[in-house]
Short mmCIF file of C-alpha atoms and ligand atoms in Angstrom, two decimals:
data_model
loop_
_atom_site.label_atom_id
_atom_site.label_comp_id
_atom_site.label_asym_id
_atom_site.label_seq_id
_atom_site.Cartn_x
_atom_site.Cartn_y
_atom_site.Cartn_z
CA MET A 1 3.63 25.19 15.14
CA SER A 2 5.69 25.46 12.04
CA THR A 3 8.07 22.74 10.96
CA PRO A 4 11.13 24.28 9.39
CA LEU A 5 13.20 22.02 7.22
CA ALA A 6 16.86 21.88 8.02
CA ILE A 7 18.07 22.21 4.49
CA THR A 8 21.81 22.12 4.28
CA GLY A 9 22.23 21.73 0.57
CA SER A 10 20.78 20.00 -2.44
CA ASP A 11 22.05 17.41 -4.83
CA GLN A 12 21.39 17.47 -8.55
CA SER A 13 18.03 15.74 -8.20
CA GLY A 14 16.93 18.76 -6.15
CA GLU A 15 16.41 16.71 -3.03
CA PRO A 16 17.68 18.42 0.10
CA GLN A 17 20.64 16.77 1.74
CA ALA A 18 18.83 16.57 5.08
CA GLN A 19 16.00 14.69 3.44
CA ARG A 20 18.41 12.16 1.99
CA THR A 21 20.28 11.44 5.22
CA ALA A 22 16.96 11.21 7.08
CA ARG A 23 15.58 8.84 4.53
CA ALA A 24 18.71 6.67 4.63
CA PHE A 25 18.45 6.43 8.41
CA VAL A 26 14.81 5.32 8.35
CA ALA A 27 15.51 2.88 5.52
CA ALA A 28 18.41 1.43 7.53
CA LEU A 29 16.21 0.99 10.58
CA HIS A 30 13.52 -0.68 8.47
CA GLY A 31 16.13 -2.94 6.88
CA ALA A 32 17.73 -3.91 10.18
CA VAL A 33 14.36 -4.77 11.75
CA ARG A 34 13.49 -6.94 8.79
CA ALA A 35 16.85 -8.69 8.90
CA VAL A 36 16.43 -9.41 12.62
CA ARG A 37 12.96 -10.78 11.94
CA LEU A 38 14.16 -13.09 9.19
CA TYR A 39 17.54 -14.35 10.40
CA PRO A 40 19.33 -15.35 13.60
CA ILE A 41 21.27 -12.52 15.24
CA GLU A 42 24.69 -13.85 14.21
CA ASN A 43 23.71 -14.00 10.53
CA SER A 44 25.80 -11.77 8.29
CA ALA A 45 22.69 -10.01 6.89
CA VAL A 46 21.76 -8.96 10.42
CA LEU A 47 25.28 -7.81 11.25
CA ARG A 48 25.43 -5.83 8.04
CA GLY A 49 22.02 -4.31 8.66
CA ILE A 50 22.95 -3.22 12.17
CA ALA A 51 26.29 -1.79 11.03
CA GLU A 52 24.53 0.15 8.30
CA LEU A 53 22.02 1.47 10.83
CA GLY A 54 24.82 2.66 13.13
CA ASN A 55 26.52 4.41 10.22
CA ALA A 56 23.30 6.03 9.06
CA ALA A 57 22.65 7.37 12.57
CA GLU A 58 26.18 8.71 12.68
CA ARG A 59 25.75 10.48 9.36
CA VAL A 60 22.58 12.17 10.62
CA ALA A 61 24.38 13.27 13.79
CA LEU A 62 27.31 14.52 11.77
CA ALA A 63 25.09 16.60 9.49
CA ASP A 64 22.74 18.05 12.11
CA GLY A 65 24.69 17.81 15.34
CA GLN A 66 22.15 15.34 16.75
CA CYS A 67 20.19 12.24 15.77
CA ARG A 68 16.60 12.32 16.86
CA LEU A 69 13.80 10.19 15.46
CA ARG A 70 10.28 11.43 16.21
CA ARG A 71 6.77 10.27 15.45
CA ILE A 72 4.17 13.03 15.43
CA GLY A 73 0.79 11.73 14.37
CA ASP A 74 1.31 10.02 11.05
CA TYR A 75 4.57 11.82 10.33
CA LEU A 76 8.13 10.80 10.91
CA PHE A 77 10.77 13.39 11.67
CA VAL A 78 14.50 12.97 11.76
CA ASN A 79 15.64 16.02 13.70
CA GLU A 80 13.69 18.87 12.08
CA THR A 81 13.18 17.12 8.78
CA ARG A 82 9.77 15.65 8.11
CA LEU A 83 10.19 12.63 5.89
CA ARG A 84 8.65 13.17 2.51
CA LEU A 85 6.99 10.03 1.28
CA THR A 86 8.16 8.68 -2.00
CA LEU A 87 7.24 5.49 -3.70
CA ASP A 88 10.41 3.77 -2.70
CA ASN A 89 10.30 4.69 0.97
CA TYR A 90 6.62 4.50 1.85
CA ALA A 91 6.94 0.91 3.10
CA ALA A 92 9.89 1.80 5.34
CA VAL A 93 8.14 4.88 6.73
CA ALA A 94 4.87 3.06 7.37
CA HIS A 95 6.73 0.20 9.00
CA VAL A 96 8.79 2.39 11.33
CA LEU A 97 5.71 4.48 12.24
CA GLY A 98 3.86 1.28 13.09
CA LEU A 99 6.75 -0.03 15.24
CA LEU A 100 7.00 3.19 17.24
CA ARG A 101 3.25 3.33 17.73
CA GLU A 102 3.02 -0.24 19.00
CA ALA A 103 5.94 0.32 21.32
CA GLY A 104 4.18 3.37 22.78
CA LEU A 105 7.12 5.49 21.70
CA GLY A 106 7.06 9.07 20.50
CA GLY A 107 10.71 8.99 19.59
CA VAL A 108 14.25 8.16 20.40
CA ASP A 109 17.42 10.22 20.62
CA VAL A 110 20.77 8.69 19.89
CA VAL A 111 22.87 10.58 22.46
CA ALA A 112 26.15 8.71 22.26
CA PRO A 113 28.01 6.55 19.76
CA THR A 114 26.17 3.25 19.41
CA ILE A 115 27.35 -0.33 19.55
CA ALA A 116 25.69 -3.20 17.73
CA ARG A 117 24.31 -4.73 20.94
CA ALA A 118 22.42 -1.54 21.74
CA TRP A 119 20.58 -1.62 18.43
CA VAL A 120 19.80 -5.32 18.84
CA VAL A 121 18.17 -4.69 22.23
CA LEU A 122 16.16 -1.77 20.86
CA ILE A 123 15.05 -3.68 17.76
CA ALA A 124 14.12 -6.76 19.78
CA PHE A 125 11.80 -4.56 21.83
CA LEU A 126 10.31 -2.79 18.82
CA GLN A 127 9.62 -6.14 17.21
CA SER A 128 7.70 -7.61 20.08
CA PRO A 129 6.58 -4.84 22.39
CA PRO A 130 4.71 -5.91 25.53
CA LEU A 131 1.28 -5.49 23.98
CA ASP A 132 -0.44 -6.74 27.10
CA SER A 133 0.65 -3.73 29.12
CA PRO A 134 -1.06 -0.39 28.61
CA GLU A 135 0.57 1.85 26.04
CA GLU A 136 1.77 4.40 28.62
CA GLU A 137 3.77 1.74 30.43
CA ARG A 138 5.62 0.31 27.45
CA LEU A 139 8.07 3.19 27.26
CA GLU A 140 9.02 2.62 30.88
CA GLN A 141 9.56 -1.08 30.26
CA LEU A 142 11.79 -0.29 27.32
CA SER A 143 13.84 2.17 29.36
CA GLU A 144 14.22 -0.46 32.08
CA ARG A 145 15.27 -3.14 29.68
CA VAL A 146 17.85 -0.87 28.07
CA ALA A 147 19.21 0.27 31.46
CA LEU A 148 19.47 -3.34 32.63
CA ALA A 149 21.57 -4.12 29.58
CA GLY A 150 23.88 -1.26 30.52
CA ILE A 151 23.03 0.69 27.38
CA THR A 152 23.25 4.45 27.69
CA CYS A 153 23.25 5.68 24.10
CA PHE A 154 19.44 6.07 23.77
CA GLU A 155 16.90 8.38 25.30
CA PHE A 156 13.22 7.67 24.74
CA TYR A 157 10.24 9.99 24.48
CA PRO A 158 6.49 9.48 24.92
CA PRO A 159 4.11 10.11 22.00
CA VAL A 160 3.27 13.70 21.11
CA ASP A 161 -0.18 14.92 20.24
CA ALA A 162 -0.37 15.63 16.53
CA SER A 163 -3.20 18.15 16.71
CA ASP A 164 -0.86 21.13 16.71
CA LEU A 165 1.02 19.96 13.66
CA GLU A 166 0.09 22.22 10.82
CA GLU A 167 -0.94 20.63 7.56
CA THR A 168 1.30 22.82 5.52
CA GLU A 169 2.63 22.75 2.02
CA LEU A 170 1.38 19.24 1.29
CA ASP A 171 0.74 18.99 -2.37
CA ALA A 172 -2.01 16.75 -3.70
CA LYS A 173 0.38 13.96 -4.58
CA GLU A 174 1.95 13.87 -1.18
CA ARG A 175 -1.46 13.96 0.49
CA ALA A 176 -2.46 10.97 -1.60
CA ARG A 177 0.68 9.12 -0.54
CA GLN A 178 -0.03 10.03 3.08
CA THR A 179 -3.53 8.60 2.75
CA TYR A 180 -2.13 5.48 1.17
CA VAL A 181 0.50 4.93 3.84
CA ARG A 182 -1.97 5.51 6.65
CA SER A 183 -4.38 2.99 5.16
CA LEU A 184 -1.59 0.48 4.71
CA ASP A 185 -0.44 0.95 8.27
CA VAL A 186 -3.96 0.51 9.66
CA THR A 187 -4.60 -2.58 7.54
CA ARG A 188 -1.36 -4.13 8.69
CA GLU A 189 -2.29 -3.44 12.29
CA VAL A 190 -5.80 -4.81 12.03
CA MET A 191 -4.79 -7.97 10.18
CA THR A 192 -1.73 -8.66 12.31
CA SER A 193 -3.69 -8.30 15.51
CA ALA A 194 -6.42 -10.58 14.15
CA ARG A 195 -3.71 -13.15 13.39
CA LEU A 196 -2.42 -12.91 16.95
CA GLY A 197 -5.92 -13.37 18.30
CA ARG A 198 -6.16 -9.78 19.50
CA ASN A 199 -8.93 -7.69 18.13
CA ALA A 200 -8.15 -4.16 17.14
CA GLY A 201 -11.13 -1.84 17.03
CA LEU A 202 -12.39 -0.34 13.82
CA LYS A 203 -12.00 3.32 14.75
CA ARG A 204 -8.66 3.83 13.05
CA VAL A 205 -9.75 1.76 10.06
CA LYS A 206 -12.78 3.99 9.61
CA ARG A 207 -10.60 7.08 9.77
CA ALA A 208 -8.31 5.67 7.11
CA VAL A 209 -11.27 4.88 4.85
CA GLN A 210 -12.53 8.42 5.37
CA GLY A 211 -9.16 9.57 4.00
CA ILE A 212 -9.55 7.34 0.96
CA VAL A 213 -13.06 8.62 0.24
CA ASP A 214 -11.99 12.26 0.62
CA ALA A 215 -9.04 11.71 -1.70
CA ILE A 216 -11.22 9.98 -4.30
CA LEU A 217 -13.64 12.91 -4.18
CA THR A 218 -10.92 15.55 -4.53
CA ASP A 219 -8.06 14.01 -6.48
CA ALA A 220 -8.88 10.48 -7.57
CA ALA A 221 -6.06 10.26 -10.12
CA SER A 222 -3.23 10.62 -7.57
CA LEU A 223 -4.61 7.92 -5.33
CA ILE A 224 -5.50 5.51 -8.13
CA GLY A 225 -1.97 5.97 -9.49
CA LEU A 226 -0.63 4.58 -6.23
CA THR A 227 -2.52 1.31 -6.66
CA THR A 228 0.15 0.29 -9.16
CA LEU A 229 2.48 -0.16 -6.18
CA ARG A 230 3.49 -3.72 -5.67
CA GLU A 231 5.28 -4.66 -2.51
CA PHE A 232 5.90 -8.37 -2.50
CA ASP A 233 6.07 -9.27 1.17
CA GLU A 234 3.30 -6.88 2.09
CA TYR A 235 1.00 -8.35 -0.51
CA THR A 236 -2.12 -8.92 1.57
CA PHE A 237 -2.01 -5.43 3.05
CA VAL A 238 -1.20 -3.61 -0.17
CA HIS A 239 -3.87 -5.64 -1.95
CA SER A 240 -6.50 -4.71 0.64
CA VAL A 241 -5.70 -1.01 0.35
CA ASN A 242 -5.72 -1.17 -3.46
CA VAL A 243 -9.07 -2.95 -3.50
CA SER A 244 -10.48 -0.35 -1.15
CA ILE A 245 -9.28 2.55 -3.32
CA LEU A 246 -10.52 0.99 -6.55
CA SER A 247 -13.87 0.04 -4.98
CA VAL A 248 -14.50 3.53 -3.65
CA ALA A 249 -13.61 5.06 -7.02
CA LEU A 250 -15.93 2.58 -8.68
CA GLY A 251 -18.69 3.26 -6.16
CA ARG A 252 -18.41 6.94 -6.99
CA ARG A 253 -18.80 6.17 -10.71
CA LEU A 254 -21.88 4.13 -9.93
CA GLY A 255 -23.42 7.06 -8.10
CA LEU A 256 -23.08 5.99 -4.47
CA THR A 257 -23.48 8.65 -1.79
CA LYS A 258 -20.59 9.58 0.49
CA PRO A 259 -21.85 7.49 3.45
CA GLN A 260 -22.30 4.55 1.09
CA MET A 261 -18.77 5.05 -0.22
CA LEU A 262 -17.48 4.97 3.36
CA ASP A 263 -19.32 1.73 4.01
CA LEU A 264 -18.04 0.25 0.77
CA GLY A 265 -14.45 1.36 1.40
CA LEU A 266 -14.49 -0.23 4.84
CA ALA A 267 -15.94 -3.46 3.49
CA ALA A 268 -13.34 -3.52 0.72
CA LEU A 269 -10.44 -2.86 3.09
CA LEU A 270 -11.56 -5.82 5.18
CA HIS A 271 -12.68 -8.15 2.38
CA ASP A 272 -9.77 -10.56 2.95
CA ILE A 273 -9.60 -10.17 6.74
CA GLY A 274 -10.34 -13.91 6.98
CA LYS A 275 -6.86 -14.53 5.57
CA SER A 276 -5.56 -13.60 9.00
CA ARG A 277 -6.89 -17.00 10.09
CA ILE A 278 -5.08 -18.91 7.33
CA PRO A 279 -1.61 -20.28 8.20
CA LEU A 280 1.10 -17.97 6.81
CA ASP A 281 3.04 -20.77 5.11
CA LEU A 282 -0.04 -21.63 3.08
CA LEU A 283 -0.76 -17.98 2.29
CA ASN A 284 2.80 -17.48 1.05
CA LYS A 285 3.23 -20.85 -0.61
CA ARG A 286 4.93 -20.76 -3.99
CA GLY A 287 3.66 -22.92 -6.80
CA SER A 288 0.21 -24.38 -7.19
CA LEU A 289 -1.96 -25.54 -4.32
CA ASP A 290 -3.44 -29.01 -3.99
CA ASP A 291 -7.16 -29.49 -3.45
CA GLY A 292 -6.86 -29.64 0.31
CA GLU A 293 -4.80 -26.47 0.48
CA ARG A 294 -7.14 -24.66 -1.87
CA ALA A 295 -10.08 -25.67 0.31
CA ILE A 296 -8.36 -24.19 3.36
CA LEU A 297 -7.56 -20.96 1.52
CA GLN A 298 -11.17 -20.68 0.42
CA THR A 299 -12.33 -20.66 4.02
CA HIS A 300 -11.05 -17.07 4.27
CA THR A 301 -14.52 -15.96 3.18
CA TRP A 302 -16.53 -17.29 6.11
CA GLN A 303 -13.56 -16.96 8.46
CA GLY A 304 -13.70 -13.27 7.57
CA VAL A 305 -17.25 -13.09 8.91
CA LEU A 306 -16.14 -14.72 12.17
CA THR A 307 -13.17 -12.35 12.49
CA LEU A 308 -15.43 -9.35 12.01
CA PHE A 309 -17.86 -10.70 14.61
CA ALA A 310 -15.01 -10.93 17.10
CA MET A 311 -14.08 -7.27 16.70
CA PRO A 312 -15.03 -4.87 19.45
CA THR A 313 -17.13 -2.51 17.37
CA GLY A 314 -19.64 -1.26 19.93
CA SER A 315 -23.13 -1.01 18.61
CA ALA A 316 -22.28 -0.52 14.94
CA ARG A 317 -21.34 -3.92 13.59
CA PRO A 318 -19.91 -3.79 10.08
CA TRP A 319 -22.73 -5.85 8.56
CA ARG A 320 -21.89 -4.90 5.02
CA ALA A 321 -18.28 -5.91 5.47
CA MET A 322 -19.47 -9.28 6.74
CA THR A 323 -21.64 -9.79 3.69
CA THR A 324 -18.90 -8.84 1.25
CA ALA A 325 -16.25 -10.89 3.06
CA TYR A 326 -18.59 -13.83 2.59
CA GLU A 327 -19.70 -13.12 -0.96
CA HIS A 328 -16.71 -11.66 -2.81
CA HIS A 329 -15.68 -14.96 -4.46
CA MET A 330 -19.18 -16.33 -5.11
CA ARG A 331 -19.46 -15.03 -8.70
CA ILE A 332 -22.75 -13.89 -10.18
CA ASP A 333 -23.58 -17.39 -11.44
CA PHE A 334 -22.66 -18.88 -8.03
CA THR A 335 -19.95 -21.14 -9.45
CA GLY A 336 -17.43 -19.68 -7.00
CA TYR A 337 -17.17 -20.21 -3.25
CA PRO A 338 -18.61 -20.59 -0.67
CA LYS A 339 -21.38 -22.63 -2.30
CA ALA A 340 -24.78 -21.00 -2.16
CA TYR A 341 -27.35 -23.55 -1.06
CA ARG A 342 -30.30 -21.24 -1.39
CA SER A 343 -31.13 -18.73 -4.07
CA ARG A 344 -29.73 -15.34 -3.17
CA ARG A 345 -28.78 -12.04 -4.75
CA LEU A 346 -25.28 -10.78 -4.34
CA SER A 347 -25.09 -7.32 -2.86
CA LEU A 348 -23.93 -4.52 -5.14
CA TYR A 349 -20.98 -3.98 -2.81
CA SER A 350 -19.88 -7.59 -3.27
CA ASN A 351 -20.04 -7.20 -7.04
CA ILE A 352 -17.98 -4.02 -6.88
CA ILE A 353 -15.36 -5.56 -4.58
CA ALA A 354 -15.18 -8.69 -6.75
CA VAL A 355 -14.24 -6.55 -9.77
CA ALA A 356 -11.64 -4.46 -7.90
CA ASP A 357 -10.29 -7.63 -6.27
CA GLY A 358 -10.00 -9.50 -9.56
CA PHE A 359 -8.23 -6.59 -11.22
CA ASP A 360 -5.70 -5.97 -8.48
CA ALA A 361 -4.92 -9.65 -7.95
CA ALA A 362 -4.41 -10.32 -11.64
CA THR A 363 -2.16 -7.31 -12.26
CA THR A 364 0.12 -8.08 -9.31
CA THR A 365 3.19 -10.26 -9.33
CA ARG A 366 2.86 -12.49 -6.35
CA VAL A 367 3.52 -15.84 -4.88
CA TYR A 368 1.62 -17.99 -7.33
CA GLN A 369 2.11 -15.86 -10.37
CA ASP A 370 5.55 -14.85 -11.51
CA VAL A 371 4.56 -12.62 -14.39
CA PRO A 372 1.52 -10.43 -13.90
CA TRP A 373 -0.98 -9.88 -16.70
CA SER A 374 -0.90 -6.48 -18.29
CA PRO A 375 -3.70 -4.28 -16.94
CA ALA A 376 -5.23 -3.99 -20.42
CA ASP A 377 -5.33 -7.79 -20.83
CA VAL A 378 -6.89 -8.17 -17.42
CA LEU A 379 -9.62 -5.68 -18.33
CA ARG A 380 -10.33 -7.52 -21.54
CA GLY A 381 -10.56 -10.80 -19.67
CA MET A 382 -12.90 -9.30 -17.09
CA ARG A 383 -15.16 -8.08 -19.85
CA ASP A 384 -15.09 -11.13 -22.14
CA ASN A 385 -14.50 -14.14 -19.93
CA LYS A 386 -17.91 -15.01 -18.55
CA ARG A 387 -16.42 -17.71 -16.35
CA LEU A 388 -14.94 -15.06 -14.07
CA GLY A 389 -18.52 -14.41 -13.01
CA LEU A 390 -18.21 -10.64 -12.69
CA ASP A 391 -21.19 -8.31 -12.96
CA PRO A 392 -21.03 -6.90 -16.52
CA VAL A 393 -22.46 -3.52 -15.51
CA VAL A 394 -19.83 -3.10 -12.83
CA VAL A 395 -17.08 -4.23 -15.21
CA LYS A 396 -18.24 -1.65 -17.71
CA ALA A 397 -18.11 1.07 -15.10
CA PHE A 398 -14.65 -0.13 -14.13
CA ILE A 399 -13.39 0.12 -17.70
CA ASN A 400 -14.87 3.60 -17.82
CA LEU A 401 -12.98 4.41 -14.66
CA THR A 402 -9.60 3.05 -15.64
CA GLY A 403 -9.79 3.67 -19.37
CA ILE A 404 -9.02 0.89 -21.80
CA TYR A 405 -5.38 1.27 -20.86
CA PRO A 406 -5.29 1.50 -17.08
CA VAL A 407 -2.65 3.44 -15.17
CA GLY A 408 0.59 1.47 -15.13
CA THR A 409 0.13 -0.01 -18.62
CA LEU A 410 3.14 0.05 -20.90
CA VAL A 411 2.03 0.97 -24.42
CA VAL A 412 3.62 1.17 -27.85
CA LEU A 413 2.61 4.25 -29.82
CA ASP A 414 2.25 4.48 -33.60
CA SER A 415 5.61 6.29 -33.66
CA PHE A 416 7.05 3.08 -32.11
CA ALA A 417 7.95 4.97 -28.96
CA LEU A 418 7.29 3.21 -25.65
CA ALA A 419 5.17 5.08 -23.12
CA MET A 420 3.71 4.49 -19.67
CA VAL A 421 0.08 5.32 -18.92
CA VAL A 422 0.10 7.68 -15.94
CA ALA A 423 -3.54 8.81 -15.86
CA VAL A 424 -6.88 8.22 -17.48
CA ASN A 425 -7.91 10.98 -19.84
CA PRO A 426 -10.16 13.39 -17.95
CA ASP A 427 -12.37 13.47 -21.04
CA PRO A 428 -14.67 10.43 -20.61
CA THR A 429 -15.10 10.05 -24.37
CA ALA A 430 -11.35 9.56 -24.83
CA MET A 431 -10.94 6.22 -23.12
CA SER A 432 -8.36 4.94 -25.56
CA ARG A 433 -6.30 8.14 -25.29
CA PRO A 434 -4.80 8.25 -21.80
CA LEU A 435 -2.12 10.59 -20.49
CA VAL A 436 1.30 9.02 -20.89
CA ARG A 437 4.94 9.60 -20.12
CA MET A 438 7.41 8.78 -22.88
CA ILE A 439 9.95 6.13 -21.94
CA THR A 440 11.81 5.89 -25.24
CA ASP A 441 11.97 7.98 -28.37
CA ASP A 442 10.91 6.66 -31.78
CA GLN A 443 14.26 4.88 -32.14
CA GLY A 444 13.99 3.08 -28.81
CA ASN A 445 16.48 5.28 -26.92
CA ARG A 446 15.63 5.76 -23.28
CA LEU A 447 14.42 9.24 -22.34
CA GLN A 448 14.51 11.17 -19.10
CA ASP A 449 11.39 13.01 -20.19
CA LEU A 450 9.12 14.04 -17.35
CA HIS A 451 6.60 15.67 -19.62
CA VAL A 452 3.13 14.15 -19.64
CA TYR A 453 1.52 13.80 -23.08
CA ASP A 454 -2.21 13.88 -23.64
CA LEU A 455 -2.94 11.45 -26.45
CA THR A 456 -5.93 13.50 -27.58
CA ALA A 457 -3.46 16.17 -28.75
CA CYS A 458 -3.53 16.78 -32.50
CA ASP A 459 -0.90 18.10 -34.90
CA PRO A 460 -1.63 21.21 -37.04
CA SER A 461 -3.34 19.10 -39.71
CA GLY A 462 -5.86 17.87 -37.15
CA GLN A 463 -4.45 14.31 -36.94
CA PHE A 464 -3.76 12.75 -33.58
CA GLU A 465 -0.10 13.17 -32.75
CA TYR A 466 0.19 9.72 -31.16
CA THR A 467 -2.06 6.69 -30.95
CA VAL A 468 -1.62 3.51 -28.93
CA ILE A 469 -1.09 0.50 -31.15
CA ARG A 470 -0.55 -2.21 -28.56
CA THR A 471 0.42 -2.93 -24.97
CA GLU A 472 3.67 -4.49 -23.80
CA ASP A 473 4.98 -6.32 -20.76
CA PRO A 474 7.11 -3.88 -18.66
CA GLN A 475 9.24 -6.76 -17.33
CA ARG A 476 10.34 -7.61 -20.84
CA TYR A 477 11.88 -4.16 -21.05
CA GLY A 478 13.17 -4.15 -17.49
CA ILE A 479 10.86 -1.27 -16.64
CA ASN A 480 9.79 -0.70 -13.06
CA ILE A 481 6.27 0.72 -13.22
CA SER A 482 6.37 2.63 -9.97
CA ASP A 483 9.42 4.62 -11.11
CA TYR A 484 7.01 6.59 -13.25
CA PHE A 485 4.79 7.65 -10.38
CA ALA A 486 7.32 9.03 -7.90
FE1 FE2 B 501 -10.60 -12.99 -1.15
FE1 FE2 B 502 -8.80 -10.22 -2.29
#
């Protein structure tokens, strides 16, 4: 089956009009659901969100003659337009996909002008679908609920099998984003169900990790580039996916086989699963924690083992994941937690995950850290600060993997231009000469330059054209890192 795009025109950025209206509709749905989750219905943010959603649906209908939202496998369609994932909409797309899946819905048609109450009823259902009933019955329950409320503007559809959807024209970057979104979605599902005391199986998680391993083997740079994504209120999920990607890439460097990489990726994705047993207000607490709170947070290691034990995994228990969930904060000198009462050797996987974990956590802005460290500073700390208790061999491999200036680092060149590191140099001997995108010219004027410069390039006299002289804090310059990876 082919999937023609209903292109009705393009704007100057080259993005088809249909893509933009589709994207606005999905973003409005995502926004309205979040507003309903956070505030009471009568709150102005909710009312605004719902009004915006109604308008966005109307604009889609106006452009295409209908407004139809469909989920086919891991893709979202608005009418005939498959939503392209970009860095600023991946969270919305993953969220909406997850909502439809949980509700047992393949899609919804908006067949008549909507009123706010109709959207509220639909969103209320999407937010807390009757998870106790089998998936096939949820759609029926939704239809009943909507009919009871006298709402006639929606028609609902059951899920469609994705097997006949052709994997066409996906470029490497978009495939990487797809892999990322799928992993994020699965992690959210597995951790949210663990929090609710329901145990999702590991089948989908394994499939997602398979995607990560395949992407690392074919196009590591695209996927590693995505780990610079920072989504504040999705921190635990984004962090888990990032740690999994970085661990698999590191495992590959260290010569692991593909089955080992799969095992490692799974363990890394689930390393913080025990956090699903920590109260959310503690997990999201701003400011520093007192001793008691820290002690509770630290239980996420052994609670992770218990969570994994409770999962219905058939005969193949994820033993490695249990070990790494337990060990990833122990440190090689055992000054971390949980305390080791007997002599033991940390598994290689735990050492790998500890390095990826430390790097991702330290480079992310999050609850207890308003300004993240620059990736280059973090690397230096990991290498030189023995108290972090990281395995020096693994750290060395990690620096080899990311370069001295990891992706997402803002650097100042010897011309005094600012540049963003977008990829490690493919030449392993050129660790200090990454590929960069210029952000300003030599005078500090902002550029719209999409060209990627290889810092190993020389001028006619054989001198390097540009050399990094130091790193800078992107926030100081008001630079949003992920803008450079879209
Ligand atoms: Fe942890
Ligand atoms: Fe972690």
